[in-house]
Coordinates of C-alpha atoms in Angstrom, one line a residue:
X1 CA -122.7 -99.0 -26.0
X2 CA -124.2 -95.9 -24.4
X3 CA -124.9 -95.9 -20.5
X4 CA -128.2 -94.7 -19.1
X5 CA -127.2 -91.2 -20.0
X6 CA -126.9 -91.4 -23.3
X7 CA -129.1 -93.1 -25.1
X8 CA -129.8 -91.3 -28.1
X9 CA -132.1 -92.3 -31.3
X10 CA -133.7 -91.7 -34.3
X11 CA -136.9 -89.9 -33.9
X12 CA -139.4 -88.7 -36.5
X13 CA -142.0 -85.7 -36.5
X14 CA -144.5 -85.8 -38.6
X15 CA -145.7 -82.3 -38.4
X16 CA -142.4 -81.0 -39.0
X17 CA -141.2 -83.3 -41.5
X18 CA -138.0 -83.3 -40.1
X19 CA -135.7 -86.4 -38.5
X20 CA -133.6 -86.0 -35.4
X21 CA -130.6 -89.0 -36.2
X22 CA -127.4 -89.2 -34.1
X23 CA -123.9 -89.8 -34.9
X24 CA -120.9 -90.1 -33.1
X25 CA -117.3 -88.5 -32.9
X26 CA -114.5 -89.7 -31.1
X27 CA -112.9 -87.4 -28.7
X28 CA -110.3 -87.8 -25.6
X29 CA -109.7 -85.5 -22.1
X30 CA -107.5 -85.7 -19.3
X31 CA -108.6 -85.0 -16.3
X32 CA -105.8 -85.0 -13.2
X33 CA -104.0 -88.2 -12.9
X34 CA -106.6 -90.6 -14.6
X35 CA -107.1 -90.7 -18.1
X36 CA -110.2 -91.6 -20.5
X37 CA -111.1 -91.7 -23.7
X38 CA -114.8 -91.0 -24.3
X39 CA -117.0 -90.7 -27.5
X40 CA -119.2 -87.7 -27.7
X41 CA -122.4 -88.2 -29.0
X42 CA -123.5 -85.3 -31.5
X43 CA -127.0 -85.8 -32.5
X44 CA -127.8 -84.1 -36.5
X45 CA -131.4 -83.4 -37.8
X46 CA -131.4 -84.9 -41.3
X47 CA -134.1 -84.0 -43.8
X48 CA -135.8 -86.9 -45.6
X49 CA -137.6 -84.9 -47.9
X50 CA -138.3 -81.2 -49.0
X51 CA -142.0 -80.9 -47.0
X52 CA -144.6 -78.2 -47.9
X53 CA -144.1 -76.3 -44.1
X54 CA -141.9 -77.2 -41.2
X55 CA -143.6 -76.9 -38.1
X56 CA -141.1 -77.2 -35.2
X57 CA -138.1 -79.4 -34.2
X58 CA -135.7 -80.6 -31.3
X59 CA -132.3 -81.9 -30.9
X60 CA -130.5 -82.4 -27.8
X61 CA -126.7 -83.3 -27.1
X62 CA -125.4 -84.2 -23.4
X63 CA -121.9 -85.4 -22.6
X64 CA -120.2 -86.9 -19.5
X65 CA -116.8 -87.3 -18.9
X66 CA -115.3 -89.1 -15.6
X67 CA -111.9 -89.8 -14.0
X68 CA -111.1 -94.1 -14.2
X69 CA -112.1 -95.0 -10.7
X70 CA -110.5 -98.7 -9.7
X71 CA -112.8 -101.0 -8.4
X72 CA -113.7 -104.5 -7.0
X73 CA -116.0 -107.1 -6.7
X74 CA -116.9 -107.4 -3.2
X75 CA -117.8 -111.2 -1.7
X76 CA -121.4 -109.6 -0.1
X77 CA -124.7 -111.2 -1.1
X78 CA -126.2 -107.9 0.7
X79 CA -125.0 -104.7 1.8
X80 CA -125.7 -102.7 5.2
X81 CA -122.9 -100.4 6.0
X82 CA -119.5 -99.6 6.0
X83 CA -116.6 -98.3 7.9
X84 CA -113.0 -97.0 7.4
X85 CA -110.3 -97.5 9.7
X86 CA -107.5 -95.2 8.8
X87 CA -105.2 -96.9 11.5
X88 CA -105.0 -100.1 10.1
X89 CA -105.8 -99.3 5.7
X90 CA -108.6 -101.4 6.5
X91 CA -112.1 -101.3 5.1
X92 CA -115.1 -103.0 6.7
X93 CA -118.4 -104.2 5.2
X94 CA -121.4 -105.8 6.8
X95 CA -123.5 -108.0 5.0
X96 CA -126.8 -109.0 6.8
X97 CA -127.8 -112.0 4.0
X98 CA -124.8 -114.0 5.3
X99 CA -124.6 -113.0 8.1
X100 CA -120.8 -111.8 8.1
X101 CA -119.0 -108.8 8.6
X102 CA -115.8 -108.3 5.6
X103 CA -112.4 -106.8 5.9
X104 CA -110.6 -105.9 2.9
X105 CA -107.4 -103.1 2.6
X106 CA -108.4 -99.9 0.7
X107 CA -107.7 -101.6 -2.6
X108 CA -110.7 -104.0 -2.0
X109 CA -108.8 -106.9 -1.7
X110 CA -110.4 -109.5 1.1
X111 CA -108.5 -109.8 3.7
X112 CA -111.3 -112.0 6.1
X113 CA -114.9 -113.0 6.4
X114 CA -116.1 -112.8 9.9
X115 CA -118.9 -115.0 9.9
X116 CA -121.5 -115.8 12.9
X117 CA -122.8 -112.2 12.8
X118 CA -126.9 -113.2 11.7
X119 CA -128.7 -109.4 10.0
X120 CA -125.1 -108.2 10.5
X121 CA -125.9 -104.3 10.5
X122 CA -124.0 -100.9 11.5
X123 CA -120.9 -100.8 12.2
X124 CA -118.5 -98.7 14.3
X125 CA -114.9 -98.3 15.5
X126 CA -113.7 -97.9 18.7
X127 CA -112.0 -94.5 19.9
X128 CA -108.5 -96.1 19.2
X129 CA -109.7 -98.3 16.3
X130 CA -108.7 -101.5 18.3
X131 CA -112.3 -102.8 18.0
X132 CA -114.6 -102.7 15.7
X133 CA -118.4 -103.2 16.6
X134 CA -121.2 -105.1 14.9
X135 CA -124.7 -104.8 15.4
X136 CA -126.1 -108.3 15.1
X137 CA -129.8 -108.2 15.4
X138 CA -130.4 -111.9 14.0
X139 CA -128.9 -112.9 17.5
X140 CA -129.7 -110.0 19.7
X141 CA -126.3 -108.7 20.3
X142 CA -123.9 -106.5 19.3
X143 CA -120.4 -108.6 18.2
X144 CA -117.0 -106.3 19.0
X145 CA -114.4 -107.7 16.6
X146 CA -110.2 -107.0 16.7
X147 CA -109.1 -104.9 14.3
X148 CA -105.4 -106.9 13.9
X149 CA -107.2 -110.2 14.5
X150 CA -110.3 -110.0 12.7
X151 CA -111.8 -112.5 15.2
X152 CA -114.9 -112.0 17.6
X153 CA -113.8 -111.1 21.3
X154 CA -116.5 -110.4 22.6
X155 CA -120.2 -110.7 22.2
X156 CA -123.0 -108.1 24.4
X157 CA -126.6 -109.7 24.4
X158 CA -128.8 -106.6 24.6
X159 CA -131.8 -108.9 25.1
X160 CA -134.7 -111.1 23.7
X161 CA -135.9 -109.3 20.7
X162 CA -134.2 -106.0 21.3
X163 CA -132.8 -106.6 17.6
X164 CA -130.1 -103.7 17.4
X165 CA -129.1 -101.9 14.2
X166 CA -127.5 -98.9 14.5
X167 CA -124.1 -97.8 16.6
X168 CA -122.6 -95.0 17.7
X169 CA -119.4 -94.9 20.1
X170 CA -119.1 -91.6 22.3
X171 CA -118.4 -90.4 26.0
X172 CA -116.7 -94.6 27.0
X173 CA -119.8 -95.6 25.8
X174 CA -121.3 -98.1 23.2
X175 CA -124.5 -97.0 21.7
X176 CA -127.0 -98.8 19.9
X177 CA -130.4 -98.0 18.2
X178 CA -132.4 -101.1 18.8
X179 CA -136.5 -102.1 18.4
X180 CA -138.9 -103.1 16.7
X181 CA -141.5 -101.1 14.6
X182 CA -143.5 -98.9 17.1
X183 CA -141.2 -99.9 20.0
X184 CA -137.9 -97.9 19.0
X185 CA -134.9 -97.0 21.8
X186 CA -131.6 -96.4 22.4
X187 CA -129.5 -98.8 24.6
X188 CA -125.7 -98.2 25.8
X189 CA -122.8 -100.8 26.8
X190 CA -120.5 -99.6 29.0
X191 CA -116.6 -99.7 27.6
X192 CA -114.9 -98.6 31.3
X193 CA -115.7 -101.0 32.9
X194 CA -113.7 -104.5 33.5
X195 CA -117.0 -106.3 32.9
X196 CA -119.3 -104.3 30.2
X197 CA -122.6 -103.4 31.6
X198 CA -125.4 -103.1 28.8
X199 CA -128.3 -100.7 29.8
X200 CA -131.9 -100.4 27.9
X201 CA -134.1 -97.8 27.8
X202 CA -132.1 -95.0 27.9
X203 CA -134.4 -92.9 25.8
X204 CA -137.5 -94.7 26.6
X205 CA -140.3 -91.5 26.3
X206 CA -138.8 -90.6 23.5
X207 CA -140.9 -92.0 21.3
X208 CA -138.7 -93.6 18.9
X209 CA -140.4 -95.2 15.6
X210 CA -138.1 -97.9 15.4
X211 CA -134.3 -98.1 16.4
X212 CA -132.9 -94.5 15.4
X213 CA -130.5 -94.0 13.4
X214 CA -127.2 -92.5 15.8
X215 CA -124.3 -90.6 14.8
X216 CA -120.9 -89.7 16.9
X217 CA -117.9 -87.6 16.5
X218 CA -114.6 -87.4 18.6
X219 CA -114.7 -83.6 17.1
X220 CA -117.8 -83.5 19.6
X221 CA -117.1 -85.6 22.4
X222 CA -120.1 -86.4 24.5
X223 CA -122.9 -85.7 22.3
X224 CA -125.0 -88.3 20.5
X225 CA -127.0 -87.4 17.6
X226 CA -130.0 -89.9 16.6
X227 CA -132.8 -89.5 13.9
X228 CA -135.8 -91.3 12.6
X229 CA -135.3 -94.1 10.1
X230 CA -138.5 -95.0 9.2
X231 CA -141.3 -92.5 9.2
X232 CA -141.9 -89.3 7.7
X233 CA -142.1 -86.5 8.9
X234 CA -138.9 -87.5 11.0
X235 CA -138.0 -86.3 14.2
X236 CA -134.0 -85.6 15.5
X237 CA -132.5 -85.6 18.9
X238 CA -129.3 -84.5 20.4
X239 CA -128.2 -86.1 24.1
X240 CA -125.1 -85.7 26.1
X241 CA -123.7 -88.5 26.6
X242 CA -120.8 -87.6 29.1
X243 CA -122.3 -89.9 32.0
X244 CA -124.1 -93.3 31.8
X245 CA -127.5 -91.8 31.4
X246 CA -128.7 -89.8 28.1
X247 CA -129.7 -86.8 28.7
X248 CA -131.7 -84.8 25.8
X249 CA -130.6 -81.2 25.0
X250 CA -131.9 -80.9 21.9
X251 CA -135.2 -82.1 19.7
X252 CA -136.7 -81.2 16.2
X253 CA -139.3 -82.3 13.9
X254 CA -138.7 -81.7 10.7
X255 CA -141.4 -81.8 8.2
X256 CA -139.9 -82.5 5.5
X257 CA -137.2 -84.9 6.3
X258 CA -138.0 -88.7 6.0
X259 CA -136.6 -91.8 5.5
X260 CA -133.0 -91.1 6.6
X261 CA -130.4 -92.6 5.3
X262 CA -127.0 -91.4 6.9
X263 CA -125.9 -89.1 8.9
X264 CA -122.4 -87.2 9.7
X265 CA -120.7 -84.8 11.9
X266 CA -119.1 -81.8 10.0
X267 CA -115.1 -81.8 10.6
X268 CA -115.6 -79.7 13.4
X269 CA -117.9 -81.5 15.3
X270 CA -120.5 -78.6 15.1
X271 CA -123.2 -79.2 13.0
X272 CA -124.9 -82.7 11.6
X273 CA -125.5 -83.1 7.8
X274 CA -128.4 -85.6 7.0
X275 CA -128.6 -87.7 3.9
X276 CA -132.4 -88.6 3.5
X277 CA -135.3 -89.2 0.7
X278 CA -136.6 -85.5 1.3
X279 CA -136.0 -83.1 0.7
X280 CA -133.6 -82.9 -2.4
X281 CA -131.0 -82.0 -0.5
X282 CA -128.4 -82.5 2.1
X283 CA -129.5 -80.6 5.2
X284 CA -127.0 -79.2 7.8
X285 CA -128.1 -78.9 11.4
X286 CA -126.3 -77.1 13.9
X287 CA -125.6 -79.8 16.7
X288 CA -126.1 -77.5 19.6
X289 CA -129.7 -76.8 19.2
X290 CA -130.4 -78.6 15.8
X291 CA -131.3 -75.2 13.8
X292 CA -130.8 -75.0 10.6
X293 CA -126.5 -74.4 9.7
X294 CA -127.2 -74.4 5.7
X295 CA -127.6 -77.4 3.0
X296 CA -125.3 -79.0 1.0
X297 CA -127.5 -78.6 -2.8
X298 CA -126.6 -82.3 -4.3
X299 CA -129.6 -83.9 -6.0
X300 CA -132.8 -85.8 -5.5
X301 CA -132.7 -88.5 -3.2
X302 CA -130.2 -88.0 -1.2
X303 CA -128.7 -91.3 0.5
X304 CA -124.7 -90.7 1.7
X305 CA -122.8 -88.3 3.6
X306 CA -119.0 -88.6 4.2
X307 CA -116.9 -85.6 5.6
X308 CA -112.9 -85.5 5.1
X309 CA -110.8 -84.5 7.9
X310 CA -110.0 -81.6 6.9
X311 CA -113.6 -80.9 6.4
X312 CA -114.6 -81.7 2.4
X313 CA -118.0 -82.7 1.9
X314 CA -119.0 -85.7 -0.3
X315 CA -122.7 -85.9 -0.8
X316 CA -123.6 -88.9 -2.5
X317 CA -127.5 -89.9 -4.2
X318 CA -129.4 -92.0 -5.7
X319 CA -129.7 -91.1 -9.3
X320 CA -130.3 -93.1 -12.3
X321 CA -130.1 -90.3 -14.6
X322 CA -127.3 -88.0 -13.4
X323 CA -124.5 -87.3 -10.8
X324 CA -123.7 -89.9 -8.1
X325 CA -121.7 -88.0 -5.9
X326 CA -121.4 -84.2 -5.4
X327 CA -118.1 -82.7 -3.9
X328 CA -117.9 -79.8 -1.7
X329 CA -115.9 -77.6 0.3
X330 CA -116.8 -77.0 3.6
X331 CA -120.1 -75.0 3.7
X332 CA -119.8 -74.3 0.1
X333 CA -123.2 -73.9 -1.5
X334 CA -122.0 -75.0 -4.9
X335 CA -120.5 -78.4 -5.6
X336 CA -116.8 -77.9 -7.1
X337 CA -116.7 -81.8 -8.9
X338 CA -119.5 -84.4 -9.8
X339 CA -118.5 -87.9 -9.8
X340 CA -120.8 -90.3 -12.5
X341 CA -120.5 -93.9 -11.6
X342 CA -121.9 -94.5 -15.2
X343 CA -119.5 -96.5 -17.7
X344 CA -120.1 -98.1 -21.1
X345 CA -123.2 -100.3 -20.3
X346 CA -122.7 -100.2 -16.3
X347 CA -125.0 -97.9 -14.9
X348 CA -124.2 -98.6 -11.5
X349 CA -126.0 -96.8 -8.0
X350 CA -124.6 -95.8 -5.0
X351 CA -125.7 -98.1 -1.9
X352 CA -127.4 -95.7 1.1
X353 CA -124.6 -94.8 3.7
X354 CA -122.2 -96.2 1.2
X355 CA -119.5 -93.3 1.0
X356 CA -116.2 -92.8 3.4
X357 CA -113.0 -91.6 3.1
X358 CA -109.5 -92.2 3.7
X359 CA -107.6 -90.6 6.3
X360 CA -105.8 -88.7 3.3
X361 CA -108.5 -86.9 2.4
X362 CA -107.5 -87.7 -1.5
X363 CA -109.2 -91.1 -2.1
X364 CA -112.9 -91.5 -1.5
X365 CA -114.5 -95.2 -1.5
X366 CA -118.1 -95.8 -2.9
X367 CA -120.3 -98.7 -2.5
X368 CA -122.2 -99.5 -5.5
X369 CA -124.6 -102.2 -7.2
X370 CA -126.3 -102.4 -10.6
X371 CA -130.6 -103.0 -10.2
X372 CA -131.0 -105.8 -12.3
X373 CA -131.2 -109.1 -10.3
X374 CA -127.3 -110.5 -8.7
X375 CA -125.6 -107.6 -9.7
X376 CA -122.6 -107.7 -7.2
X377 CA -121.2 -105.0 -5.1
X378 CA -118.9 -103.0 -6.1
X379 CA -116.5 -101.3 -4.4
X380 CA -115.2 -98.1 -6.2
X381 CA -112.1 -96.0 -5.3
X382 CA -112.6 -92.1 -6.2
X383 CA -109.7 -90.0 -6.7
X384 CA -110.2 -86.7 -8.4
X385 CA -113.8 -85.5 -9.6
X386 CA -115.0 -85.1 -12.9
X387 CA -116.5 -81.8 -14.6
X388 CA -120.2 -81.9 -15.1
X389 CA -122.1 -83.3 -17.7
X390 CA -124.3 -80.7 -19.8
X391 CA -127.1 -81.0 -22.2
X392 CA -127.8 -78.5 -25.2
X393 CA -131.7 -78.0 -26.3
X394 CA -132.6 -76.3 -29.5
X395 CA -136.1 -76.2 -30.9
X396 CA -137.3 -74.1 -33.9
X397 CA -141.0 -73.2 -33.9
X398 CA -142.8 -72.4 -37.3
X399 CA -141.2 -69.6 -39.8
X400 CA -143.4 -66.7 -40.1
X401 CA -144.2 -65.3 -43.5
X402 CA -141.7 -62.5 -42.9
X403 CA -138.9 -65.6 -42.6
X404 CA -138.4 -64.7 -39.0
X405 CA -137.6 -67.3 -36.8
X406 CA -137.4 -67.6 -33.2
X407 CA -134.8 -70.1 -32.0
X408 CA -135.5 -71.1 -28.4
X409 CA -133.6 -73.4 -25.9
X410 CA -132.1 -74.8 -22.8
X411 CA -128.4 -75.8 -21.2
X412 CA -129.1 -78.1 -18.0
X413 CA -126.7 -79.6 -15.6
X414 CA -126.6 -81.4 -12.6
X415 CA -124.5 -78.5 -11.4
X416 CA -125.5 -74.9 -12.0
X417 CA -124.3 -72.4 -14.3
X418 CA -122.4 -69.2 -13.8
X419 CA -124.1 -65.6 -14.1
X420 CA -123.4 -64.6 -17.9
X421 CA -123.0 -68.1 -18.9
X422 CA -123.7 -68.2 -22.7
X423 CA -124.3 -70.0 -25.3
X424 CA -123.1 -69.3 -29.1
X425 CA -125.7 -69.9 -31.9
X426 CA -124.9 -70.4 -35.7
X427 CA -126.7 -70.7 -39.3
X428 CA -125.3 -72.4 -42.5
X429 CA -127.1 -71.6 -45.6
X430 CA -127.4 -73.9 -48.3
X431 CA -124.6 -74.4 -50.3
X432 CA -122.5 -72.4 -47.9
X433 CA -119.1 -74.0 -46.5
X434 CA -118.9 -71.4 -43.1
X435 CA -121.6 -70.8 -40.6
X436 CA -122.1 -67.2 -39.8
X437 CA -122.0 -66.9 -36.1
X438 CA -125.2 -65.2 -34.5
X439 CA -125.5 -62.5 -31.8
X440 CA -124.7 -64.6 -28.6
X441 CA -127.5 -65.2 -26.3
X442 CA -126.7 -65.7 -22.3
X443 CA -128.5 -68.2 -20.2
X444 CA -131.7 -66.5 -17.8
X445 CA -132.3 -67.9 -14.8
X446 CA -134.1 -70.5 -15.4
X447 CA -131.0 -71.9 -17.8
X448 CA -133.3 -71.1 -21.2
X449 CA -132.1 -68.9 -24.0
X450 CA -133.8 -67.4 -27.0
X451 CA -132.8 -65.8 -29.9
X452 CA -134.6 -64.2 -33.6
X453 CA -133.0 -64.6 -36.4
X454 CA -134.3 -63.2 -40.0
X455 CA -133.4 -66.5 -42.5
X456 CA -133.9 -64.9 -46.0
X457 CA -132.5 -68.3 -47.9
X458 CA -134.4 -70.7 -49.1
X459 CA -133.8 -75.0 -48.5
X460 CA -132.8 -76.5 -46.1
X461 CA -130.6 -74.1 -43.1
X462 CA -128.4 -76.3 -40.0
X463 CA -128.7 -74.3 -36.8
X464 CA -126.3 -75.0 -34.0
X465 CA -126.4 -74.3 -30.4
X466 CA -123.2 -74.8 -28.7
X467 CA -121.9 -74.4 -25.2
X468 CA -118.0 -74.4 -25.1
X469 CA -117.7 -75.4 -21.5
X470 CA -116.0 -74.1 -18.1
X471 CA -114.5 -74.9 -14.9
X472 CA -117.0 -77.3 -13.3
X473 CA -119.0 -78.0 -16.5
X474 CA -118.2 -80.0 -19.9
X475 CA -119.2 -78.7 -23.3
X476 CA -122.1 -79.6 -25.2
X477 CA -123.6 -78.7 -28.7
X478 CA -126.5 -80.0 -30.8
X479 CA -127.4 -79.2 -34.2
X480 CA -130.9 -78.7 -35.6
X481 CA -131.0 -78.6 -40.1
X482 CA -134.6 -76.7 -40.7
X483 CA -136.5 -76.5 -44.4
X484 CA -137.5 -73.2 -45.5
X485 CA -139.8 -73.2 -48.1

């Protein structure tokens, strides 16, 4: 069966008298430590019958190839968010349908199902992973759960409908976003003392939509970062954190940002990337002042962030029709690996704040779920990325009396192509047995080529357009076969 990016089929055009058909041929690559055996998909323009003038036709070919990732079913009705502790090989996931917070190791297998935790929500670890925390907004508290244990030790009631849903620890502190729509703020339980001591209100002024979402780093102590969730355009804060009081250093509106999804400290704790709907790509803020400190150029609809220790980006979307997750090296403008959650019929997306790594930097967890109705949630281990897919577009327009014939086209990828890239075009006659290989023709800008070529035999003439592939791209090729009166 084909996944959702490759679904090839017959298709007819009447003006050119020509069919498009596809057929398939069996081909195998290794890639690192995982292996997989994929069929390519060639599609071949097959004449039905000798018509009086062929107009124009198309044929496209795209490939995808993708290291075996292991995976498991995870016991969650709902997903929410999802945290790594390196400490323990543990994995947490929060589930805000049942209400329950789940620990499984880094393999996926369930350890425990914390239960009792109503809208469970964000999560986050304590400075020396002994505790996790759980926003529980169902019950207007936020739970803090032991990490060897797994049991509830303690429960902090933030107050009647303060509803919190997003955590951050930093500078001793607790933090939570918390509020409802038009009534958005940032509260803070304090973890020096014997006796916690919640506090509300600690951005009130603010003007917070709804509770922000709040990010933390121990590469920056002190500093809290916090962004809209809800509204477009969104606005982004920075506050020190160092005392009990936040204090704001650092504010910006950005216009085009919206709907954020995640957010994550770079490695050394100097600059925020943000994973949101818009714009169509990661954005990198520099934590000091929140300028602008890059982007990180992934794909529409950005939804994940995770950074490695040692400072390797994954940027994770949500996409249908492409990519899932785009790999880079710190402040890299170019992904160097794709990853395609895409398999057989599976067609998979990855869940918004659903990426994290492990503390070796060489295995990168994924939460994913299929669209159609009780799909479960999958957990999916990531080891080494994938080239990218490609896809090869050929269309011939009308001959001209002279036989001339312009042969026009584009390579597309998720990832982009190389100065000089090129693409090799050739022409069998009728009744020949070898193609002659045409002048090659390199890529523009804009990833079109075009070529003329002078057919002087009559019948019916296959043209092929093929792409033999490189270092972060797979090869593609597609075959058009044209009637010449």
């Amino acid at each position: 069966m084909f996944s959702r990016r490759h679904r090839l089929g017959t298709r007819i055009d009447s003006r050119a008298g020509t069919r498009t058909a596809t057929r398939a041929r069996a081909a195998a690559r290794l890639w690192g430590t995982a292996g997989l055996t994929l069929a390519l998909l060639t599609p071949v323009a097959a004449a039905t019958a000798a018509p009086s003038g062929a107009d124009a036709a198309t044929a496209r070919w795209a490939t995808a190839a993708q290291p075996r990732a292991a995976s498991a079913v995870l016991p969650l009705d709902d997903y929410s968010d999802m945290v790594v502790d390196g400490a323990h090989s543990r994995l947490y996931f929060s589930d805000p349908a049942r209400g329950a917070v789940i620990v499984t190791d880094f393999d996926g297998m369930v350890l425990k199902q914390v239960a009792g935790l109503p809208g469970a929500a964000q999560l986050a670890l304590s400075e020396d992973a002994a505790t996790l925390y759980a926003a529980v907004p169902g019950a207007d508290t936020v739970a803090a759960i032991s990490t060897t244990s797994h049991a509830v030790v303690a429960r902090y009631a933030t107050g009647a409908g303060t509803a919190p849903r997003t955590l951050a620890v930093s500078g001793g502190r607790l933090w939570f976003g918390y509020g409802a729509e038009g009534a958005g703020d940032i509260g803070s339980v304090d973890l020096t003392t014997a006796r916690p001591v919640v506090t509300l209100g600690q951005t009130t002024g603010d003007g917070w939509y709804s509770a922000p979402a709040l990010a933390a780093s121990a590469a920056a102590p002190g500093v809290l970062v916090a962004g809209e969730r809800d509204v477009s355009p969104a606005t982004f804060a920075v506050y020190d954190v160092h005392t009990a009081t936040a204090r704001r250093t650092a504010e910006r509106r950005l216009p085009d940002a919206g709907d954020t999804q995640d957010l994550a400290f770079t490695a050394d704790g100097e600059s925020i990337i943000l994973a949101s709907g818009s714009p169509y790509y990661h954005q990198v803020l520099r934590t000091s002042d929140l300028a602008d400190a890059g982007r990180y150029p992934a794909a529409a609809y950005p939804n994940a962030v995770a950074v490695a220790a040692d400072g390797a980006v994954a940027a994770g979307v949500d996409s249908r029709y492409g990519s899932d997750v785009f790999m880079f090296k710190p402040g890299a403008r170019v992904s160097h690996g794709v990853f395609e959650l895409a398999s057989g019929d599976a067609s998979p997306l990855l869940l918004p704040a659903g990426l994290g790594w492990a503390p070796d930097n060489r295995r990168l967890f994924a939460v994913t779920r299929e669209t159609h109705q009780g799909a479960p949630v999958v957990l999916r281990v990531l080891t080494t990325p994938g080239k990218a897919a490609t896809e090869t577009v050929l269309h011939i327009p009308s001959t001209t009396p002279s036989g001339t014939r312009s042969l026009t086209g584009r390579l597309s990828s998720d990832l982009p192509f190389p100065a000089g890239t090129t693409v090799t075009l050739t022409r069998l006659a009728p009744g020949a047995t070898k193609p002659v290989t045409l002048p090659p023709t390199t890529l523009a800008a804009d990833e079109t080529f075009a070529l003329t070529d002078r057919a002087t035999a009559r019948g019916y003439i296959t043209y092929t357009a093929s792409f033999a592939g490189d270092a972060l791209h797979l090869p593609s090729s597609t075959s058009i076969e044209v009637y010449i009166p």
